[in-house]
């Protein structure tokens, strides 16, 4: 006769506690935020925000949308650094280009908050504007993001831009004026 399997109650309690703790950690520190392309372009009437922290960088990914970054402007480079996953054309404030804009091949921008640099002529602000030109599926797109400087524990580490959802009407992000 077979003995019934006795699962120690302490193992069961430990397993349940571990699962609950892990799920609350993941819920409180979301890795990914997502946005549709039309929302990221501001077609819904609002400029999307990207938060950057000292503790870790924030990625802006155009991989899900299948778009390649062609050019980037950062209005105030005194508190944020930019890096890319491929060759890139970048412009900081003025009109000095760096890189080959025609052969830009990046899909991800990595933003990292730094201690404020004293750059003559730049005002002291709580945010700045990041402008991104992309190309994908034979179309160019213009995106503008408000970069917000944050302190404390990061809420997420990636903002992913997805292609717009298919629909039968107009672009779902465009607000009708009434």
PDB file of C-alpha atoms in Angstrom:
ATOM      1  CA  UNK A   1       0.000   0.000   0.000  1.00  0.00           C
ATOM      2  CA  UNK A   2       1.293   3.432  -0.984  1.00  0.00           C
ATOM      3  CA  UNK A   3       1.728   6.076   1.625  1.00  0.00           C
ATOM      4  CA  UNK A   4      -0.001   9.382   0.862  1.00  0.00           C
ATOM      5  CA  UNK A   5       2.377  12.186  -0.081  1.00  0.00           C
ATOM      6  CA  UNK A   6       2.876  14.519   2.861  1.00  0.00           C
ATOM      7  CA  UNK A   7       3.926  17.979   1.786  1.00  0.00           C
ATOM      8  CA  UNK A   8       5.349  19.806   4.793  1.00  0.00           C
ATOM      9  CA  UNK A   9       3.209  22.778   5.710  1.00  0.00           C
ATOM     10  CA  UNK A  10       6.300  24.955   6.246  1.00  0.00           C
ATOM     11  CA  UNK A  11       7.328  24.426   2.609  1.00  0.00           C
ATOM     12  CA  UNK A  12       3.861  25.408   1.454  1.00  0.00           C
ATOM     13  CA  UNK A  13       3.862  28.595   3.555  1.00  0.00           C
ATOM     14  CA  UNK A  14       7.372  29.505   2.397  1.00  0.00           C
ATOM     15  CA  UNK A  15       6.422  29.011  -1.280  1.00  0.00           C
ATOM     16  CA  UNK A  16       3.242  31.081  -0.994  1.00  0.00           C
ATOM     17  CA  UNK A  17       5.066  33.884   0.829  1.00  0.00           C
ATOM     18  CA  UNK A  18       7.830  33.937  -1.791  1.00  0.00           C
ATOM     19  CA  UNK A  19       5.321  34.186  -4.639  1.00  0.00           C
ATOM     20  CA  UNK A  20       3.399  37.014  -2.949  1.00  0.00           C
ATOM     21  CA  UNK A  21       6.571  38.980  -2.197  1.00  0.00           C
ATOM     22  CA  UNK A  22       7.891  38.562  -5.736  1.00  0.00           C
ATOM     23  CA  UNK A  23       4.602  39.661  -7.297  1.00  0.00           C
ATOM     24  CA  UNK A  24       4.484  42.811  -5.153  1.00  0.00           C
ATOM     25  CA  UNK A  25       8.062  43.695  -6.129  1.00  0.00           C
ATOM     26  CA  UNK A  26       7.194  43.382  -9.815  1.00  0.00           C
ATOM     27  CA  UNK A  27       3.976  45.383  -9.386  1.00  0.00           C
ATOM     28  CA  UNK A  28       5.788  48.252  -7.629  1.00  0.00           C
ATOM     29  CA  UNK A  29       8.669  48.491 -10.120  1.00  0.00           C
ATOM     30  CA  UNK A  30       7.236  48.104 -13.606  1.00  0.00           C
ATOM     31  CA  UNK A  31       9.962  47.478 -16.119  1.00  0.00           C
ATOM     32  CA  UNK A  32       8.082  48.637 -19.193  1.00  0.00           C
ATOM     33  CA  UNK A  33       5.709  51.446 -20.038  1.00  0.00           C
ATOM     34  CA  UNK A  34       4.141  51.485 -23.485  1.00  0.00           C
ATOM     35  CA  UNK A  35       2.607  54.098 -25.737  1.00  0.00           C
ATOM     36  CA  UNK A  36       1.139  54.020 -29.241  1.00  0.00           C
ATOM     37  CA  UNK A  37       2.961  55.926 -31.971  1.00  0.00           C
ATOM     38  CA  UNK A  38       0.113  58.412 -32.439  1.00  0.00           C
ATOM     39  CA  UNK A  39       0.144  59.191 -28.684  1.00  0.00           C
ATOM     40  CA  UNK A  40       3.926  59.648 -28.717  1.00  0.00           C
ATOM     41  CA  UNK A  41       3.566  62.046 -31.664  1.00  0.00           C
ATOM     42  CA  UNK A  42       1.169  64.184 -29.625  1.00  0.00           C
ATOM     43  CA  UNK A  43      -1.765  63.587 -31.974  1.00  0.00           C
ATOM     44  CA  UNK A  44      -4.033  63.179 -28.946  1.00  0.00           C
ATOM     45  CA  UNK A  45      -3.294  66.749 -27.879  1.00  0.00           C
ATOM     46  CA  UNK A  46      -0.705  66.032 -25.150  1.00  0.00           C
ATOM     47  CA  UNK A  47       3.076  65.794 -25.126  1.00  0.00           C
ATOM     48  CA  UNK A  48       4.083  62.480 -23.514  1.00  0.00           C
ATOM     49  CA  UNK A  49       6.436  62.516 -20.511  1.00  0.00           C
ATOM     50  CA  UNK A  50       9.555  60.471 -19.939  1.00  0.00           C
ATOM     51  CA  UNK A  51      10.938  60.390 -16.414  1.00  0.00           C
ATOM     52  CA  UNK A  52      14.667  60.078 -15.734  1.00  0.00           C
ATOM     53  CA  UNK A  53      16.276  59.234 -12.390  1.00  0.00           C
ATOM     54  CA  UNK A  54      19.797  59.296 -10.934  1.00  0.00           C
ATOM     55  CA  UNK A  55      19.623  55.656  -9.867  1.00  0.00           C
ATOM     56  CA  UNK A  56      19.212  54.142 -13.348  1.00  0.00           C
ATOM     57  CA  UNK A  57      18.734  55.181 -16.949  1.00  0.00           C
ATOM     58  CA  UNK A  58      15.496  55.197 -18.949  1.00  0.00           C
ATOM     59  CA  UNK A  59      15.264  53.667 -22.426  1.00  0.00           C
ATOM     60  CA  UNK A  60      13.057  55.032 -25.197  1.00  0.00           C
ATOM     61  CA  UNK A  61      12.554  52.145 -27.618  1.00  0.00           C
ATOM     62  CA  UNK A  62      11.171  52.360 -31.153  1.00  0.00           C
ATOM     63  CA  UNK A  63      11.846  48.638 -31.749  1.00  0.00           C
ATOM     64  CA  UNK A  64       8.157  47.580 -31.305  1.00  0.00           C
ATOM     65  CA  UNK A  65       7.080  50.190 -33.897  1.00  0.00           C
ATOM     66  CA  UNK A  66       9.731  49.009 -36.364  1.00  0.00           C
ATOM     67  CA  UNK A  67      11.155  52.536 -36.680  1.00  0.00           C
ATOM     68  CA  UNK A  68      14.737  53.737 -37.019  1.00  0.00           C
ATOM     69  CA  UNK A  69      15.818  56.944 -35.318  1.00  0.00           C
ATOM     70  CA  UNK A  70      17.134  59.430 -37.879  1.00  0.00           C
ATOM     71  CA  UNK A  71      17.774  62.554 -35.797  1.00  0.00           C
ATOM     72  CA  UNK A  72      17.483  63.719 -32.192  1.00  0.00           C
ATOM     73  CA  UNK A  73      17.438  67.144 -30.513  1.00  0.00           C
ATOM     74  CA  UNK A  74      17.764  67.645 -26.765  1.00  0.00           C
ATOM     75  CA  UNK A  75      16.981  71.250 -25.813  1.00  0.00           C
ATOM     76  CA  UNK A  76      18.806  71.191 -22.460  1.00  0.00           C
ATOM     77  CA  UNK A  77      21.709  68.708 -22.172  1.00  0.00           C
ATOM     78  CA  UNK A  78      22.711  70.001 -18.715  1.00  0.00           C
ATOM     79  CA  UNK A  79      20.926  67.246 -16.736  1.00  0.00           C
ATOM     80  CA  UNK A  80      20.559  64.294 -19.139  1.00  0.00           C
ATOM     81  CA  UNK A  81      22.987  62.276 -21.242  1.00  0.00           C
ATOM     82  CA  UNK A  82      21.947  60.368 -24.368  1.00  0.00           C
ATOM     83  CA  UNK A  83      23.322  57.144 -25.797  1.00  0.00           C
ATOM     84  CA  UNK A  84      22.109  55.008 -28.691  1.00  0.00           C
ATOM     85  CA  UNK A  85      22.161  51.372 -29.775  1.00  0.00           C
ATOM     86  CA  UNK A  86      23.614  52.262 -33.188  1.00  0.00           C
ATOM     87  CA  UNK A  87      25.109  55.074 -35.284  1.00  0.00           C
ATOM     88  CA  UNK A  88      23.240  58.314 -34.634  1.00  0.00           C
ATOM     89  CA  UNK A  89      22.874  61.937 -35.644  1.00  0.00           C
ATOM     90  CA  UNK A  90      22.490  64.156 -32.559  1.00  0.00           C
ATOM     91  CA  UNK A  91      21.966  67.882 -32.090  1.00  0.00           C
ATOM     92  CA  UNK A  92      22.264  69.618 -28.705  1.00  0.00           C
ATOM     93  CA  UNK A  93      20.457  72.955 -28.483  1.00  0.00           C
ATOM     94  CA  UNK A  94      22.386  74.905 -31.138  1.00  0.00           C
ATOM     95  CA  UNK A  95      22.931  73.893 -34.708  1.00  0.00           C
ATOM     96  CA  UNK A  96      26.071  71.737 -34.537  1.00  0.00           C
ATOM     97  CA  UNK A  97      25.370  68.249 -35.921  1.00  0.00           C
ATOM     98  CA  UNK A  98      27.317  65.174 -34.909  1.00  0.00           C
ATOM     99  CA  UNK A  99      27.116  61.949 -36.857  1.00  0.00           C
ATOM    100  CA  UNK A 100      25.742  60.974 -40.250  1.00  0.00           C
ATOM    101  CA  UNK A 101      21.988  61.654 -40.302  1.00  0.00           C
ATOM    102  CA  UNK A 102      21.378  59.657 -43.493  1.00  0.00           C
ATOM    103  CA  UNK A 103      22.986  56.490 -42.108  1.00  0.00           C
ATOM    104  CA  UNK A 104      21.543  56.678 -38.585  1.00  0.00           C
ATOM    105  CA  UNK A 105      20.539  53.177 -37.540  1.00  0.00           C
ATOM    106  CA  UNK A 106      19.543  53.383 -33.869  1.00  0.00           C
ATOM    107  CA  UNK A 107      16.234  52.093 -32.491  1.00  0.00           C
ATOM    108  CA  UNK A 108      16.761  52.901 -28.793  1.00  0.00           C
ATOM    109  CA  UNK A 109      17.728  56.078 -26.936  1.00  0.00           C
ATOM    110  CA  UNK A 110      19.157  55.580 -23.446  1.00  0.00           C
ATOM    111  CA  UNK A 111      18.629  58.640 -21.216  1.00  0.00           C
ATOM    112  CA  UNK A 112      20.591  59.039 -18.001  1.00  0.00           C
ATOM    113  CA  UNK A 113      20.140  61.788 -15.410  1.00  0.00           C
ATOM    114  CA  UNK A 114      23.302  63.559 -14.294  1.00  0.00           C
ATOM    115  CA  UNK A 115      24.124  66.293 -11.784  1.00  0.00           C
ATOM    116  CA  UNK A 116      23.277  69.654 -13.375  1.00  0.00           C
ATOM    117  CA  UNK A 117      26.065  71.168 -15.438  1.00  0.00           C
ATOM    118  CA  UNK A 118      26.449  74.939 -15.538  1.00  0.00           C
ATOM    119  CA  UNK A 119      26.021  75.745 -19.235  1.00  0.00           C
ATOM    120  CA  UNK A 120      25.993  79.502 -19.920  1.00  0.00           C
ATOM    121  CA  UNK A 121      22.768  80.675 -21.509  1.00  0.00           C
ATOM    122  CA  UNK A 122      20.604  77.759 -20.388  1.00  0.00           C
ATOM    123  CA  UNK A 123      17.854  78.586 -17.882  1.00  0.00           C
ATOM    124  CA  UNK A 124      17.266  76.496 -14.763  1.00  0.00           C
ATOM    125  CA  UNK A 125      14.263  74.247 -15.548  1.00  0.00           C
ATOM    126  CA  UNK A 126      12.515  71.180 -14.127  1.00  0.00           C
ATOM    127  CA  UNK A 127      12.205  69.547 -17.564  1.00  0.00           C
ATOM    128  CA  UNK A 128      13.362  69.733 -21.157  1.00  0.00           C
ATOM    129  CA  UNK A 129      12.148  68.697 -24.613  1.00  0.00           C
ATOM    130  CA  UNK A 130      13.469  65.701 -26.542  1.00  0.00           C
ATOM    131  CA  UNK A 131      12.571  65.730 -30.245  1.00  0.00           C
ATOM    132  CA  UNK A 132      13.015  62.557 -32.298  1.00  0.00           C
ATOM    133  CA  UNK A 133      12.648  62.017 -36.053  1.00  0.00           C
ATOM    134  CA  UNK A 134      12.125  58.378 -37.051  1.00  0.00           C
ATOM    135  CA  UNK A 135      11.585  56.467 -40.245  1.00  0.00           C
ATOM    136  CA  UNK A 136       9.738  53.191 -40.711  1.00  0.00           C
ATOM    137  CA  UNK A 137       7.486  51.557 -43.283  1.00  0.00           C
ATOM    138  CA  UNK A 138       8.382  54.291 -45.763  1.00  0.00           C
ATOM    139  CA  UNK A 139       7.155  57.102 -43.474  1.00  0.00           C
ATOM    140  CA  UNK A 140       8.922  59.718 -41.384  1.00  0.00           C
ATOM    141  CA  UNK A 141       7.494  60.618 -37.985  1.00  0.00           C
ATOM    142  CA  UNK A 142       8.127  63.478 -35.562  1.00  0.00           C
ATOM    143  CA  UNK A 143       7.981  62.766 -31.830  1.00  0.00           C
ATOM    144  CA  UNK A 144       8.331  65.206 -28.936  1.00  0.00           C
ATOM    145  CA  UNK A 145       8.763  64.074 -25.320  1.00  0.00           C
ATOM    146  CA  UNK A 146       8.907  66.156 -22.158  1.00  0.00           C
ATOM    147  CA  UNK A 147      11.814  64.890 -20.056  1.00  0.00           C
ATOM    148  CA  UNK A 148      11.021  65.163 -16.337  1.00  0.00           C
ATOM    149  CA  UNK A 149      13.871  65.054 -13.811  1.00  0.00           C
ATOM    150  CA  UNK A 150      13.049  62.699 -10.937  1.00  0.00           C
ATOM    151  CA  UNK A 151      14.565  61.687  -7.611  1.00  0.00           C
ATOM    152  CA  UNK A 152      14.046  58.522  -5.618  1.00  0.00           C
ATOM    153  CA  UNK A 153      13.293  55.017  -6.805  1.00  0.00           C
ATOM    154  CA  UNK A 154      12.675  54.649 -10.563  1.00  0.00           C
ATOM    155  CA  UNK A 155       9.131  53.716 -11.597  1.00  0.00           C
ATOM    156  CA  UNK A 156      10.169  52.038 -14.873  1.00  0.00           C
ATOM    157  CA  UNK A 157      13.206  51.647 -17.102  1.00  0.00           C
ATOM    158  CA  UNK A 158      11.786  51.520 -20.637  1.00  0.00           C
ATOM    159  CA  UNK A 159       9.153  53.456 -22.558  1.00  0.00           C
ATOM    160  CA  UNK A 160       8.324  51.428 -25.683  1.00  0.00           C
ATOM    161  CA  UNK A 161       6.642  53.020 -28.702  1.00  0.00           C
ATOM    162  CA  UNK A 162       4.285  50.601 -30.476  1.00  0.00           C
ATOM    163  CA  UNK A 163       2.674  50.867 -33.908  1.00  0.00           C
ATOM    164  CA  UNK A 164      -0.822  52.308 -33.841  1.00  0.00           C
ATOM    165  CA  UNK A 165      -3.607  49.753 -33.411  1.00  0.00           C
ATOM    166  CA  UNK A 166      -5.487  48.845 -36.578  1.00  0.00           C
ATOM    167  CA  UNK A 167      -8.957  50.369 -36.752  1.00  0.00           C
ATOM    168  CA  UNK A 168     -11.613  51.179 -39.281  1.00  0.00           C
ATOM    169  CA  UNK A 169     -11.834  54.907 -38.572  1.00  0.00           C
ATOM    170  CA  UNK A 170      -9.461  57.787 -38.212  1.00  0.00           C
ATOM    171  CA  UNK A 171      -6.324  57.656 -36.086  1.00  0.00           C
ATOM    172  CA  UNK A 172      -7.487  56.660 -32.583  1.00  0.00           C
ATOM    173  CA  UNK A 173      -5.347  59.311 -30.920  1.00  0.00           C
ATOM    174  CA  UNK A 174      -6.687  62.374 -32.713  1.00  0.00           C
ATOM    175  CA  UNK A 175      -9.145  64.361 -30.613  1.00  0.00           C
ATOM    176  CA  UNK A 176     -12.108  65.917 -32.353  1.00  0.00           C
ATOM    177  CA  UNK A 177     -12.580  69.639 -31.674  1.00  0.00           C
ATOM    178  CA  UNK A 178     -16.115  70.333 -30.507  1.00  0.00           C
TER     179      UNK A 178
END
